[in-house]
Short mmCIF file of C-alpha atoms and ligand atoms in Angstrom, two decimals:
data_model
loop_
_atom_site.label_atom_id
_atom_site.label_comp_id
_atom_site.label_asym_id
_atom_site.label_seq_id
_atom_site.Cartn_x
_atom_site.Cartn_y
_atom_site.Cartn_z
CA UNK A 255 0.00 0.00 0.00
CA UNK A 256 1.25 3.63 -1.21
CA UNK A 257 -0.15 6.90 -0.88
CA UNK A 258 0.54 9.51 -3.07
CA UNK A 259 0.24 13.16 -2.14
CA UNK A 260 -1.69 15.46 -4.64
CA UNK A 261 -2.32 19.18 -3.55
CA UNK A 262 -6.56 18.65 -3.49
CA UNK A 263 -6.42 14.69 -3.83
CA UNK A 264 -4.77 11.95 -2.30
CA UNK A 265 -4.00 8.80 -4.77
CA UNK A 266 -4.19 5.15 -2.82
CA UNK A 267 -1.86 2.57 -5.15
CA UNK A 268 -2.55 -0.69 -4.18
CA UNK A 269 0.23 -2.67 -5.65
CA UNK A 270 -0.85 -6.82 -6.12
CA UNK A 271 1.04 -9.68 -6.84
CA UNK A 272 3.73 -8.77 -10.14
CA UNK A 273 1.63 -10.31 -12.88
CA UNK A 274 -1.28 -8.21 -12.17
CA UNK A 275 -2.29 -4.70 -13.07
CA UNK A 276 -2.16 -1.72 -9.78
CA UNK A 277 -5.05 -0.69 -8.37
CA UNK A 278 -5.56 3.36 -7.58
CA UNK A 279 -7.91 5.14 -5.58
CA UNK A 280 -8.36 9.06 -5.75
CA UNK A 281 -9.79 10.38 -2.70
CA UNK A 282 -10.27 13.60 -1.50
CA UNK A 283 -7.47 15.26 1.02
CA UNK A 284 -10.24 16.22 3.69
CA UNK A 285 -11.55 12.92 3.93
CA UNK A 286 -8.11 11.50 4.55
CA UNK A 287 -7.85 13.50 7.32
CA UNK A 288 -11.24 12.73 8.28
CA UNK A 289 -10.13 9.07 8.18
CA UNK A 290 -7.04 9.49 9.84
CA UNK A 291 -8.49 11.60 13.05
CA UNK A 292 -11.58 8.64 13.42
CA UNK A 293 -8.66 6.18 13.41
CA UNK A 294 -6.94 8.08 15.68
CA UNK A 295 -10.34 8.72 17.73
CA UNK A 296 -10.87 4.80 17.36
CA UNK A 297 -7.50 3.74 18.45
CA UNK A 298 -7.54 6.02 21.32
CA UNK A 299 -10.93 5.03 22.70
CA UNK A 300 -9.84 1.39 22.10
CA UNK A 301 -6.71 2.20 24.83
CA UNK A 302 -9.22 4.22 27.16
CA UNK A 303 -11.38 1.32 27.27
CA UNK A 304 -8.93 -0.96 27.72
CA UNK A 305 -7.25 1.03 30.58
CA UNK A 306 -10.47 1.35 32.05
CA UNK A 307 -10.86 -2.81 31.73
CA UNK A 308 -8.01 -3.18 32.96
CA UNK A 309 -8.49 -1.32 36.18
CA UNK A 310 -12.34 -2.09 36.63
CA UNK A 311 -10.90 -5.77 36.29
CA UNK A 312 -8.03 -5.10 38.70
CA UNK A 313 -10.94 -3.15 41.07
CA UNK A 314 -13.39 -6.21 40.88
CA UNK A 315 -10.69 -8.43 41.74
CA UNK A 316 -9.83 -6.60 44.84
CA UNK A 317 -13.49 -6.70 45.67
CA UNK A 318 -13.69 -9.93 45.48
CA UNK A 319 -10.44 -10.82 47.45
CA UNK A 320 -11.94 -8.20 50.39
CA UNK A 321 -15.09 -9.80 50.21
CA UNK A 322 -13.88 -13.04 50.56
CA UNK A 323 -11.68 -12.18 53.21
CA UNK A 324 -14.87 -10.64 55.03
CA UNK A 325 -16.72 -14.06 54.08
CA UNK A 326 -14.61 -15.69 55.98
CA UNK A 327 -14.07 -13.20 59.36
CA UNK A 328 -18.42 -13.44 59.40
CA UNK A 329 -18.19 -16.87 59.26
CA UNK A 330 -15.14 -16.88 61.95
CA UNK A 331 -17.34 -14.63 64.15
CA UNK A 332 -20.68 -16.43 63.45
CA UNK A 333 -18.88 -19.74 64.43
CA UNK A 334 -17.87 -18.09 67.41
CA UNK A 335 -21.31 -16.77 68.21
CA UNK A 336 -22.23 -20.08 67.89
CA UNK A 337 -19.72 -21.34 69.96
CA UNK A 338 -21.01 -18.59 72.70
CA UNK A 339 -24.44 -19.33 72.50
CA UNK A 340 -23.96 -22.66 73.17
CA UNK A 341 -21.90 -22.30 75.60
CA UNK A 342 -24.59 -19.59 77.51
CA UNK A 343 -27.29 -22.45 76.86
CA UNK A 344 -25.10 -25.25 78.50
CA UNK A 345 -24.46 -22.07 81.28
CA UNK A 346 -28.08 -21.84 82.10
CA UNK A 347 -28.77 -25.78 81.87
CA UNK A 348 -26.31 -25.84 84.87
CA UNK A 349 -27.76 -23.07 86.69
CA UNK A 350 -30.92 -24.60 86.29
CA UNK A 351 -29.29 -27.87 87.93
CA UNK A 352 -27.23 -25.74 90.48
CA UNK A 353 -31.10 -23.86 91.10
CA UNK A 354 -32.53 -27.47 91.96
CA UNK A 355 -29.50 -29.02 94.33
CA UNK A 356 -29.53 -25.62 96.10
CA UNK A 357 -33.31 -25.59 96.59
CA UNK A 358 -32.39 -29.37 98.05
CA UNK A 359 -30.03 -28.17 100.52
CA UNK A 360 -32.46 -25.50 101.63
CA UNK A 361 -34.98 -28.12 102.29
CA UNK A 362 -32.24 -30.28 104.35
CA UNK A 363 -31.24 -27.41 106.32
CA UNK A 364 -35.51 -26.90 106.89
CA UNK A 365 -34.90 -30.18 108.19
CA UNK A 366 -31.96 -29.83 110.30
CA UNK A 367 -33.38 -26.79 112.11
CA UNK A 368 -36.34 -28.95 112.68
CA UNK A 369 -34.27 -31.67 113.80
CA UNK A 370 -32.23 -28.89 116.45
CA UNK A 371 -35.69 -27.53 117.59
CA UNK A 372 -36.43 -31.42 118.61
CA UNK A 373 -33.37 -32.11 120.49
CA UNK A 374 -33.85 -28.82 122.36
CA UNK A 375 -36.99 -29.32 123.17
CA UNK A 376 -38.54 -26.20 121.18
CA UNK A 377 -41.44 -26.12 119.03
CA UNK A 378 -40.47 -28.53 115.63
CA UNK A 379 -42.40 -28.10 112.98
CA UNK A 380 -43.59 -31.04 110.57
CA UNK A 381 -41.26 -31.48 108.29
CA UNK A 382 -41.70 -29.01 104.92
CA UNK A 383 -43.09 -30.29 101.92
CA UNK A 384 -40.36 -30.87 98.84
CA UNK A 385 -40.65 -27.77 95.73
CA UNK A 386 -41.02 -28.98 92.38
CA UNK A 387 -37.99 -29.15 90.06
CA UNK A 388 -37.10 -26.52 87.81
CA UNK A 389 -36.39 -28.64 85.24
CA UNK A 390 -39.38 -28.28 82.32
CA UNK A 391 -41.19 -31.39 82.01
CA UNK A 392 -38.77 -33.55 84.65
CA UNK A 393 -39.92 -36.00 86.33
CA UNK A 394 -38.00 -36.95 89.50
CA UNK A 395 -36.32 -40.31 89.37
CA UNK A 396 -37.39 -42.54 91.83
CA UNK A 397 -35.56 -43.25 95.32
CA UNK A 398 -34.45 -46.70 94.55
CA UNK A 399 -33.70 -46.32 90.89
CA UNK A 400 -31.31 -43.11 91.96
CA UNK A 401 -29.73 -45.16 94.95
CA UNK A 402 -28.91 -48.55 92.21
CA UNK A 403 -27.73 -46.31 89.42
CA UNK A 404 -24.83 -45.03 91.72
CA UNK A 405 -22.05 -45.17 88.33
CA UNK A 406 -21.52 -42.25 86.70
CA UNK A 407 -22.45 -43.40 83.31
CA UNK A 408 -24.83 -41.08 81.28
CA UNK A 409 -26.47 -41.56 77.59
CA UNK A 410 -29.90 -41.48 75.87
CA UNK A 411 -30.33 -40.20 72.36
CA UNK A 412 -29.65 -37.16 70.67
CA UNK A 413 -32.23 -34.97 71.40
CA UNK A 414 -31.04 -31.00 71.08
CA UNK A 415 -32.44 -28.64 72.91
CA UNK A 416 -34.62 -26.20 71.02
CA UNK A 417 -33.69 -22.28 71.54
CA UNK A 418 -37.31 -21.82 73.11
CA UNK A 419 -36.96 -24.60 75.71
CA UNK A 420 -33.52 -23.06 76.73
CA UNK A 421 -35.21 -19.51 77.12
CA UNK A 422 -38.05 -20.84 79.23
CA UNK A 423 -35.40 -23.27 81.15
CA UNK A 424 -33.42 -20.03 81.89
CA UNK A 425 -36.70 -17.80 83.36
CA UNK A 426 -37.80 -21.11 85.25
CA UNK A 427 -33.78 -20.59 86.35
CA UNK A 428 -34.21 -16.99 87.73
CA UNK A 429 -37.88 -17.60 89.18
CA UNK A 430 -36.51 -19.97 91.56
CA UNK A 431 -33.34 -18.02 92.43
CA UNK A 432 -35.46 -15.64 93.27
CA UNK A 433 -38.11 -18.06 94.99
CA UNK A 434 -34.92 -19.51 96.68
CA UNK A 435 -33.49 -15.78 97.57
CA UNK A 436 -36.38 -15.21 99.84
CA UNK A 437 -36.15 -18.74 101.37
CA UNK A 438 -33.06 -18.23 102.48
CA UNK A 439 -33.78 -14.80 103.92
CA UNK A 440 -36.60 -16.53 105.99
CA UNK A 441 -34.50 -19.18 106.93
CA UNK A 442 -31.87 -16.72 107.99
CA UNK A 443 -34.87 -15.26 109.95
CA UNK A 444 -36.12 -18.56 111.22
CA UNK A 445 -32.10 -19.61 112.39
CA UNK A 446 -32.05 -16.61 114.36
CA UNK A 447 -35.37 -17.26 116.20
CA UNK A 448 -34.31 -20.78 116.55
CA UNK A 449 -30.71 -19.75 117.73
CA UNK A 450 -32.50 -17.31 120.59
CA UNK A 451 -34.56 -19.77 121.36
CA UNK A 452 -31.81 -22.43 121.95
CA UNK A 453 -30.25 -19.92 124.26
CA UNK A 454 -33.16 -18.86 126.30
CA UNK A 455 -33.81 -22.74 126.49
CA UNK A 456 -30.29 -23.55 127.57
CA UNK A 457 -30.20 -20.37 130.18
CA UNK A 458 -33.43 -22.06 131.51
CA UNK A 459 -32.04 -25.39 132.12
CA UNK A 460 -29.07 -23.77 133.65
CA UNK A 461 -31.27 -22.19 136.22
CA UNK A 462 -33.30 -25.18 136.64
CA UNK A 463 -32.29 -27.96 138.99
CA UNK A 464 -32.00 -30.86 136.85
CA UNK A 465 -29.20 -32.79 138.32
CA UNK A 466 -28.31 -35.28 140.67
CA UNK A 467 -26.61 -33.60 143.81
CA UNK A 468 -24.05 -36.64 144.30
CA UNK A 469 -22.35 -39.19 141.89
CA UNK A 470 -24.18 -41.45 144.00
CA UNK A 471 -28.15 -41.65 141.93
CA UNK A 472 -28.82 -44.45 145.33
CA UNK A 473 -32.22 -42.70 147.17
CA UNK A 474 -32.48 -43.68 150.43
CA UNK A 475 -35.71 -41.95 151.40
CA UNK A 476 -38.16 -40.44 149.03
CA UNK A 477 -40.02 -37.44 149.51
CA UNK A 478 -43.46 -38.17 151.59
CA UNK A 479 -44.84 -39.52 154.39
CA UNK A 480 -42.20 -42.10 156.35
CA UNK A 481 -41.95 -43.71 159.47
CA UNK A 482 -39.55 -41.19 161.41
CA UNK A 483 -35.83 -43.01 162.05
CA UNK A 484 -35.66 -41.98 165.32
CA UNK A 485 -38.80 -41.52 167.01
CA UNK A 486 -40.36 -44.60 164.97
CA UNK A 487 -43.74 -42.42 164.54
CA UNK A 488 -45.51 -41.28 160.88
CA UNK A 489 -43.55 -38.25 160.19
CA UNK A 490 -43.26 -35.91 156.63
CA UNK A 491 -39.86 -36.22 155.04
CA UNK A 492 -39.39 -32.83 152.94
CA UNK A 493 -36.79 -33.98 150.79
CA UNK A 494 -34.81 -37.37 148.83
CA UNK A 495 -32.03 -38.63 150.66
CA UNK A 496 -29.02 -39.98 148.26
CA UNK A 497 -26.97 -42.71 149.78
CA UNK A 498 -23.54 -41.34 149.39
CA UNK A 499 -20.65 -41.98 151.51
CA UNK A 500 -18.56 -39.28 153.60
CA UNK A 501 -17.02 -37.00 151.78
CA UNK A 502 -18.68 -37.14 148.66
CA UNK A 503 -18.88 -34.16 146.27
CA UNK A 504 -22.26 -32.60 146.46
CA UNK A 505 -23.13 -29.82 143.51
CA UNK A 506 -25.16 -27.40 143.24
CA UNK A 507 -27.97 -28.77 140.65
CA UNK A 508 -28.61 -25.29 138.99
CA UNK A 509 -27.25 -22.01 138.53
CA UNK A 510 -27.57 -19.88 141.40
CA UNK A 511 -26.45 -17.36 144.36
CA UNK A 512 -25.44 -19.08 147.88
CA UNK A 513 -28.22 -17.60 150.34
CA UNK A 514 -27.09 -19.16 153.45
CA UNK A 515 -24.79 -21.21 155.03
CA UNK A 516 -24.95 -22.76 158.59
CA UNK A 517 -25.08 -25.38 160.97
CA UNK A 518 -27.58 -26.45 163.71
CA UNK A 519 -28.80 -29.92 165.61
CA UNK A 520 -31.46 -30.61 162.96
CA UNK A 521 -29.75 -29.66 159.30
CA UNK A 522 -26.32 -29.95 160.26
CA UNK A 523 -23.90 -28.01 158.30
CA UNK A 524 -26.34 -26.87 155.62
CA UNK A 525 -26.12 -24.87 152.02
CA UNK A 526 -29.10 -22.77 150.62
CA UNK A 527 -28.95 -21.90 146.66
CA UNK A 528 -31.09 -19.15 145.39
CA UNK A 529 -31.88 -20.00 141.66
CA UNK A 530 -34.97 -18.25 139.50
CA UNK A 531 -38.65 -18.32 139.30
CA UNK A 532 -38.99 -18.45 143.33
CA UNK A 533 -36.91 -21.57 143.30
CA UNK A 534 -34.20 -22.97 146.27
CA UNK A 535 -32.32 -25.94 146.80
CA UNK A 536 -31.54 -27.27 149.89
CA UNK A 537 -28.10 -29.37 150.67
CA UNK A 538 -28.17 -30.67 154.28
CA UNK A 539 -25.88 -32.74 156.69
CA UNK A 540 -22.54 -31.50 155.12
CA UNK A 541 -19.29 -33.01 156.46
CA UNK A 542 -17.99 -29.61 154.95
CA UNK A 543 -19.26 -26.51 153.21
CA UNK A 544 -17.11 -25.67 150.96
CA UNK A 545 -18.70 -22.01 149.94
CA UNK A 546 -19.52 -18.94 151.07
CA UNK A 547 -22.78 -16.71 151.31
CA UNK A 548 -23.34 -14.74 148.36
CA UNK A 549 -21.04 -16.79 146.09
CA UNK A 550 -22.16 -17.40 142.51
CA UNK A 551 -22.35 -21.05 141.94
CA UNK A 552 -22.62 -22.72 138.33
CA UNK A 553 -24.67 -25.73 137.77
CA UNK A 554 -22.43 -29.05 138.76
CA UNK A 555 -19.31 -26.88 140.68
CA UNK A 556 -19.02 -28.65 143.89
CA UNK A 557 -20.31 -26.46 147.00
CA UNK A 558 -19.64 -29.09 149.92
CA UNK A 559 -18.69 -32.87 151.06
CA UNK A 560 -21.05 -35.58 152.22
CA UNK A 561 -21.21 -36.16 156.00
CA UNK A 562 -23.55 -36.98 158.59
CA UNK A 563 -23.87 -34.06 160.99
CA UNK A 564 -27.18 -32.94 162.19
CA UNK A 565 -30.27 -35.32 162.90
CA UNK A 566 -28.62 -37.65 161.29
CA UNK A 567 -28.67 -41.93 161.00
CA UNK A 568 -25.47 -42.08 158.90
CA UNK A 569 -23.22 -39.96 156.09
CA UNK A 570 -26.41 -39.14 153.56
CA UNK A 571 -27.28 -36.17 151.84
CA UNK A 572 -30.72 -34.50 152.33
CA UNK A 573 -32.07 -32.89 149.30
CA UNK A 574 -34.39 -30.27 149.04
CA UNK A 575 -36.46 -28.48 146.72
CA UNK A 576 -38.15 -25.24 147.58
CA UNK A 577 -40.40 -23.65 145.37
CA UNK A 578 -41.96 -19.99 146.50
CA UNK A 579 -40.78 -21.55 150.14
CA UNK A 580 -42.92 -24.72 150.29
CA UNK A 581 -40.69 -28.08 149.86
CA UNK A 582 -41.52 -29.66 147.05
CA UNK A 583 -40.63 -33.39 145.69
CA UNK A 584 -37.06 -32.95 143.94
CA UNK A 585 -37.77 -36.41 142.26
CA UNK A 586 -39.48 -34.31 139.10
CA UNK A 587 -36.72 -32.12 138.89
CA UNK A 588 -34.11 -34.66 138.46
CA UNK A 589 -34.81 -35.31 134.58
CA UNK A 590 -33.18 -32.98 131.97
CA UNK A 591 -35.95 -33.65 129.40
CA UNK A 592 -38.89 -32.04 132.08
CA UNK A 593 -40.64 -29.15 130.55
CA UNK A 594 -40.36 -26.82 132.99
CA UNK A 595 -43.51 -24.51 134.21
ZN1 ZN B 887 -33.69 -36.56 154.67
#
């Protein structure tokens, strides 16, 4: 291909193979130019576009790499989610279980205080009734299938939990925590009660005389009517006499405050204990006194020996009981378990 430059016209020679004849086209100079600039125009475009391509191409491709990479951080952080949720559900299954051995212990410790209030003597309740499991739908196993199934071997089939059942499990959960919050509060309340009770019971016996007087638990004369040792004739005796032999610890059976101390023909050396509630006990025939008036004496501490001075046969004690004054039998009095007036 040749082009040949004419001042209004431009000559394309198209030059075939050598045995055949050349081929010219006249065309006018504007429309080469015209040509030239839309080839120009063409070519240029074609390069825009292709830049253009090239970087949409390049843009997608980034794109797709980011979105991929934020594919795979959601599915990272869903699995995790996942992984939380589950773990919350298995959370609240174990509250749930932790809500049901605590509301156990609460009714054992019901029990207990029961139990303390019997051995003290105070007013025991009957024994509370169980609370229903938190668990939706559980049944409780029976005693004797619980007590044989003592491995710790678990199974059963597959059965997941459904995202429902694990909501209502979990407000079943905080209904009895908060059932079980105020239990314990009135069991807190209840202890105390029981505790003051206890004490006031315990201060009671301490005041009360409830124990023997000697090691010796041998009565020689009871309280009553008796056929007097020495004069032989139907006489009162006011008190027990306890076998014991001469010196002998005698205690004071009760808490109390040494009134009087003395000796004469008829009580020999003799001790007088102020207690409470218009009560006195009355030691008699003492071989020695071994306290003074006004002392403080504590239930059991020894206040004197065994002897036989006085109107006496032999070494005894004589034990008396005075209530507002009058002698009373001492027999009742000698039994921890009494309930006292
Ligand atoms: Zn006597």
């Amino acid at each position: 291909m040749k082009l040949k430059w004419k001042p209004k016209k431009l000559t394309l020679v198209i030059i075939p193979d050598a045995n055949q004849s050349v081929v010219r086209f006249r065309i006018p100079h504007l429309f080469a130019y015209i040509a030239a600039a839309c080839l120009t125009m063409l070519l240029l475009i074609s390069m825009i576009t292709y830049v253009m391509h090239s970087h949409t191409l390049k843009q997608a491709s980034e794109l797709q790499t980011k979105l991929s990479g934020a594919n795979q951080q959601w599915s990272a952080t869903l699995t995790s989610k996942d992984k939380t949720i589950e773990q919350l559900q298995n959370e609240v299954i174990q509250l749930s279980q932790q809500a049901d051995q605590m509301k156990t212990q609460v009714e054992e410790m019901k029990k207990l205080e029961n139990d303390l209030k019997s051995i003290a003597g105070i007013d025991a309740k009957p024994a509370a009734t169980e609370v229903a499991s938190t668990q939706s739908g559980a049944k409780s196993e029976p005693a004797e299938k619980q007590t044989t199934d003592a491995s710790s071997g678990i199974g059963g089939s597959p059965n997941p939990a459904s995202q429902e059942a694990i909501m209502k499990l979990g407000e079943q959960t905080l209904a009895s925590f908060t059932a079980l919050h105020s239990e314990v509060k009135e069991l807190q309340t209840s202890f105390t009660e029981t505790k003051q009770k206890v004490a006031d019971k315990q201060n009671l016996l301490r005041i009360t005389p409830t124990l023997f007087p000697t090691t010796t638990k041998v009565i020689t004369s009871t309280f009553g009517y008796r056929t007097d040792p020495f004069t032989h004739r139907p006489s009162f005796h006011s008190g027990i006499d306890f076998g014991a032999r001469e010196n002998d610890p005698v205690f004071a059976t009760a808490d109390g405050k040494v009134v009087s101390i003395g000796t004469d023909i008829f009580h020999g050396n003799n001790i007088v204990i102020e207690h409470s509630k218009g009560l006195r006990t009355w030691y008699m025939h003492l071989n020695k006194i071994l306290v003074n008036k006004g002392d403080s004496v504590e239930k059991g501490s020894t206040i004197g020996l065994v002897g036989s001075t006085g109107r006496s046969t032999g070494p005894h004690l004589h034990y008396e009981v005075l209530k507002n004054g009058e002698s009373t039998d001492p027999k009742p009095y000698l039994n921890t378990n009494r309930k006292d007036e």
